Short mmCIF file of C-alpha atoms in Angstrom, two decimals:
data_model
loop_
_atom_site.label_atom_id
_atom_site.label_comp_id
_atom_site.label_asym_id
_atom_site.label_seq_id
_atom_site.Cartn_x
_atom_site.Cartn_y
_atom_site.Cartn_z
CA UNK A 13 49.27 65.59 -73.43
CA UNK A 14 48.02 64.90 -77.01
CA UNK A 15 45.24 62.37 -77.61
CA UNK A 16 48.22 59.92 -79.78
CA UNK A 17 50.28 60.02 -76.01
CA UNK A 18 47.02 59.46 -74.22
CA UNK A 19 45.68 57.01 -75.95
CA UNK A 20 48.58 54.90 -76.19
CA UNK A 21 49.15 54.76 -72.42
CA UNK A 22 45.43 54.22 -71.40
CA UNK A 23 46.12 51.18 -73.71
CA UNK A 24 49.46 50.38 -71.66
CA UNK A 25 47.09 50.63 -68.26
CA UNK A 26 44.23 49.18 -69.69
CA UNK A 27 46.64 46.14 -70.91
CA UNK A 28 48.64 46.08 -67.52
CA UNK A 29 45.31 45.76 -65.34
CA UNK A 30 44.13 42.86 -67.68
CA UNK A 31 47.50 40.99 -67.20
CA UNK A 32 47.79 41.31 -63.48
CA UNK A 33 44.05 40.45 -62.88
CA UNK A 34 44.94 36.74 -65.50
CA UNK A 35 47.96 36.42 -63.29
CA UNK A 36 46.07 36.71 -60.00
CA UNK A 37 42.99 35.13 -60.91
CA UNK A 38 44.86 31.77 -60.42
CA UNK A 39 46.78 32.34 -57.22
CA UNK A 40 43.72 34.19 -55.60
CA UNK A 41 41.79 30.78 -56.69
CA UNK A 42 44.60 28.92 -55.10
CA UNK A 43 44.83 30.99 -51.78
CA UNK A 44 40.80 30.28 -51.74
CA UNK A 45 41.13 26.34 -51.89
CA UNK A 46 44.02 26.01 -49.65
CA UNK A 47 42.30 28.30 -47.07
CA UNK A 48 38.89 26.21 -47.49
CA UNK A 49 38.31 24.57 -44.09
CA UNK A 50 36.29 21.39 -43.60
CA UNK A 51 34.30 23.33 -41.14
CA UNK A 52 33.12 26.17 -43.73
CA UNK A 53 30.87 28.73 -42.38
CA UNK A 54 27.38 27.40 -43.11
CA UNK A 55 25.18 27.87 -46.21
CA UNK A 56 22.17 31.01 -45.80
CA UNK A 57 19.50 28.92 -47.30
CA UNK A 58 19.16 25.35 -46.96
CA UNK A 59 20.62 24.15 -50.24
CA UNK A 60 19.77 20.30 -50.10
CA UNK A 61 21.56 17.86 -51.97
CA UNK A 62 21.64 14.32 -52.35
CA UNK A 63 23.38 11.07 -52.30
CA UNK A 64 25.67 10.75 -55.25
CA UNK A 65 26.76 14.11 -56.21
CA UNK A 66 29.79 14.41 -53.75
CA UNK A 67 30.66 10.42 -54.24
CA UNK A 68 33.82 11.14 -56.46
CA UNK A 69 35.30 13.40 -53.07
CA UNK A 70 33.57 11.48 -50.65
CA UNK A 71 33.33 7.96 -51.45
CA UNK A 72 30.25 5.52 -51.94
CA UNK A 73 29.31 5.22 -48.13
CA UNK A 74 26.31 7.52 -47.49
CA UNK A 75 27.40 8.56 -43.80
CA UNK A 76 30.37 9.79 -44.91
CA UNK A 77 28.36 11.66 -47.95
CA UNK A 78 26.50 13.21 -45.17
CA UNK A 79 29.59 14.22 -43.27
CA UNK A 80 31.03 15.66 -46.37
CA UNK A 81 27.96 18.39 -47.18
CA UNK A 82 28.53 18.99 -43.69
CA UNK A 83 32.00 19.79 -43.66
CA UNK A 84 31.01 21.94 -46.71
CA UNK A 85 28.43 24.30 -45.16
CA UNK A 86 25.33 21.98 -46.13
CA UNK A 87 23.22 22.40 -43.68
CA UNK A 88 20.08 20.46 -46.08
CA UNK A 89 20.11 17.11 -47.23
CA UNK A 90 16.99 15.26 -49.80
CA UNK A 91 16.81 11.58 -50.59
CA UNK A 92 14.64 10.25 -52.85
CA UNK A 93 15.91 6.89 -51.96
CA UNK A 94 15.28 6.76 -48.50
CA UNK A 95 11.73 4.82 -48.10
CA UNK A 96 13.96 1.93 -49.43
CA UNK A 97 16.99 2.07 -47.75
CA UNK A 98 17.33 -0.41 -44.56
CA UNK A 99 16.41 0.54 -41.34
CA UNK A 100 19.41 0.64 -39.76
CA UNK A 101 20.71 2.85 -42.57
CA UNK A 102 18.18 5.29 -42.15
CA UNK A 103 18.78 5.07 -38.24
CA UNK A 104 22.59 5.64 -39.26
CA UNK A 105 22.18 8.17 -41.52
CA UNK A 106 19.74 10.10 -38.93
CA UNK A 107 22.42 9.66 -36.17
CA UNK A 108 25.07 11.76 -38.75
CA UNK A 109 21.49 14.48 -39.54
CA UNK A 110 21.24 15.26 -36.02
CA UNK A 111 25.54 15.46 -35.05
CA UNK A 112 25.82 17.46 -38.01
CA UNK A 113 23.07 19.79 -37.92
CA UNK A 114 21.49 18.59 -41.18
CA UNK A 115 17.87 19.01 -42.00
CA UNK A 116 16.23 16.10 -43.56
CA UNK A 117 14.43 17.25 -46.77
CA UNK A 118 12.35 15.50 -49.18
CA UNK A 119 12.02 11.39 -49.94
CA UNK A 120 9.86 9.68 -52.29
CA UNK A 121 6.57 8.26 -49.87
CA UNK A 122 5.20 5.62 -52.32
CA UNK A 123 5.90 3.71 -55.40
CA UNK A 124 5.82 5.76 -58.91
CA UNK A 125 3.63 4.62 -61.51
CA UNK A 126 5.15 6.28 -64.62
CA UNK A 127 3.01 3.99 -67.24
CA UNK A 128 0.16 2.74 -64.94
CA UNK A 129 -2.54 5.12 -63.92
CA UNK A 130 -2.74 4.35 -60.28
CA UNK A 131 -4.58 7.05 -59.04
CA UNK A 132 -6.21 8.47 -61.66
CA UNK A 133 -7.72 6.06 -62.90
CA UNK A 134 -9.87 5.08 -59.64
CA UNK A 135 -8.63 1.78 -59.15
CA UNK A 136 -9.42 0.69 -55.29
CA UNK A 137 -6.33 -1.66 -55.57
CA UNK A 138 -3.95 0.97 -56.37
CA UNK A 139 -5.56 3.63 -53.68
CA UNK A 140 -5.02 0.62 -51.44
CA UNK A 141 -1.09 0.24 -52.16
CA UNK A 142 -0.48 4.21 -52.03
CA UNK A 143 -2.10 4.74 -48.73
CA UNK A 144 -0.17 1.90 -47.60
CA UNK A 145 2.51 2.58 -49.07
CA UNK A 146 2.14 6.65 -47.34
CA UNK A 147 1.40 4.86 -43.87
CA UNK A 148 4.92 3.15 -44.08
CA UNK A 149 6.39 6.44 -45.07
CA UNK A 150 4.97 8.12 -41.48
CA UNK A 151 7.57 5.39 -39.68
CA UNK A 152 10.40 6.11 -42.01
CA UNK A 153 9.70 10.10 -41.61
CA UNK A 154 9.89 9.40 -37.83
CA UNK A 155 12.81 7.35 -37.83
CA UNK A 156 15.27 9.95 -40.03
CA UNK A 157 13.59 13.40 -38.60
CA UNK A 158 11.84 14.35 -41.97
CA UNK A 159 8.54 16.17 -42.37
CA UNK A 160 8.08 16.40 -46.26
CA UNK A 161 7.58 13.68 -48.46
CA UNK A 162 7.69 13.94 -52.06
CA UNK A 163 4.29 12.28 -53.96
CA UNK A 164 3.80 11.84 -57.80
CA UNK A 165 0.30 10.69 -58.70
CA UNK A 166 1.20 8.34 -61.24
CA UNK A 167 0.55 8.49 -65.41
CA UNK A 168 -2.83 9.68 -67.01
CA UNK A 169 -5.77 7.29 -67.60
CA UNK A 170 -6.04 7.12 -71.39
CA UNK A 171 -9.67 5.73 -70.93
CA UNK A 172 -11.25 8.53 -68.82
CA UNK A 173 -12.21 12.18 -69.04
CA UNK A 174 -9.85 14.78 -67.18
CA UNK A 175 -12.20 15.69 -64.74
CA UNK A 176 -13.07 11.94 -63.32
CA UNK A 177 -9.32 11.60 -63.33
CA UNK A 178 -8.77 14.49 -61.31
CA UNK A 179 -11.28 13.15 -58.75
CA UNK A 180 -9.97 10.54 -58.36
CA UNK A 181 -6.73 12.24 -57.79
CA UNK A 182 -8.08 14.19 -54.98
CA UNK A 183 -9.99 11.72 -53.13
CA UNK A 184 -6.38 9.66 -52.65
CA UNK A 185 -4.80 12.48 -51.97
CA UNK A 186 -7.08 14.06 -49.32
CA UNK A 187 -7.49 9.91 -47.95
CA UNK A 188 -3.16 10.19 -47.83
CA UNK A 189 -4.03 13.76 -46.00
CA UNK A 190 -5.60 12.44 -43.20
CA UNK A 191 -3.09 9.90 -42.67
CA UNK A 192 -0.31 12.06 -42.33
CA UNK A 193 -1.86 14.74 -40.90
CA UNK A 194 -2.00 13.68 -37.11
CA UNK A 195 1.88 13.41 -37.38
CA UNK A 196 2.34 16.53 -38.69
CA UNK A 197 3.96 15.49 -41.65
CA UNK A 198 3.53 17.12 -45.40
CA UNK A 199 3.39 15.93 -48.70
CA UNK A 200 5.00 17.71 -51.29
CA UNK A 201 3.39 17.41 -54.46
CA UNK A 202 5.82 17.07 -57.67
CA UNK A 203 4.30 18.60 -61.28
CA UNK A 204 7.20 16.86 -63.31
CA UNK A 205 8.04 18.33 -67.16
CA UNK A 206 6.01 15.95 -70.30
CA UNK A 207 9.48 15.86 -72.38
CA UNK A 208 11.45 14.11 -69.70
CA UNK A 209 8.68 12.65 -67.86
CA UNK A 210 5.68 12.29 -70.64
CA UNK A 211 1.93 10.79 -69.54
CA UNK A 212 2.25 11.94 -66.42
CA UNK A 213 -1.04 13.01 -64.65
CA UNK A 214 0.66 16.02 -63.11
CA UNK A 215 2.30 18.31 -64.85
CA UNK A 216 1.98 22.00 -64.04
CA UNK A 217 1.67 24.11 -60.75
CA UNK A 218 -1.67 25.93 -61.30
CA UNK A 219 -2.97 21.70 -61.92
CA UNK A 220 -1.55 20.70 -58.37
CA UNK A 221 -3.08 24.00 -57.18
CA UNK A 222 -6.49 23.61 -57.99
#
């Protein structure tokens, strides 16, 4: 065979294979939805999402969010929203947790302050509200199964030196600790990004760290 005949049907192949794979690439995506059962084999890791993203397919309800990621392979579920939610919701939405095998994840434990410095800046008032604010969270935990709790301390105090604020960080936090700490119950501490989220106190990793 010269190289003019080879080349020109390794082109013919080459051209051939790229066809068929366009052509089957949509029926094989087909076959794939239509053979998607509501009972999907379970995700590996617990991939945790939240209220809201499946609403368009699932509706507004929340149980039947819940059921949804289930029927999906979720096997995770976070809710920032939760601490607010009524009680019999959260009872509800438990109920659906434990039928579906869903872990609860994550919920916000206390109030945000993202202009007010409410725990760096020292204020007894403001320690007051968050460590009330984290004992109400312990009841909500126990009511929907969760043992993490999501906790941002709040925007930087313009007034003071890092280093008070950062006392003044810890001393709520380790006050918070002891609260939750009989129950077993953890608090997840959230560095959050200063373009989307400027001011904040915490803001990094190695700062939550130390």
């Amino acid at each position: 065979m010269n190289r003019r005949d080879f080349m020109q049907k390794s082109g013919a192949a080459a051209v051939t294979g790229a066809v068929g794979a366009s052509l089957a690439a949509p029926v094989l995506g087909r076959e794939t939805e239509r053979k998607m059962p509501d009972g999907a084999a379970s995700f590996q890791l617990n991939y945790a999402p939240h209220l809201g993203m499946f609403r368009n397919l699932a509706g507004n309800d929340p149980l039947d969010q819940l059921n949804f990621m289930a029927d999906r392979g979720f096997t995770a579920f976070e809710d920032n929203g939760m601490k607010g939610r009524t009680v019999e919701t959260q009872e509800a939405m438990a109920r659906v947790m434990a039928d579906r095998g869903i872990t609860m994840g994550v919920f916000v434990a206390h109030t945000i302050f993202w202009r007010e410095p409410n725990l760096a800046s020292g204020r007894e008032d403001w320690r007051t509200q968050f460590l009330t604010e984290i004992e109400e969270s312990v009841e909500v935990a126990k009511r929907v199964g969760a043992t993490w709790m999501t906790v941002v301390p709040g925007h930087v105090d313009l007034r003071l030196n890092m280093g008070y604020q950062t006392a003044h960080v810890v001393e709520s936090l380790k006050q918070a600790s002891a609260i939750l700490e009989p129950h077993g119950l953890v608090m997840v501490l959230e560095p959050l990004n200063p373009r989307d989220h400027p001011g904040l106190f915490l803001t990094g990793m190695p700062q939550a760290y130390s």
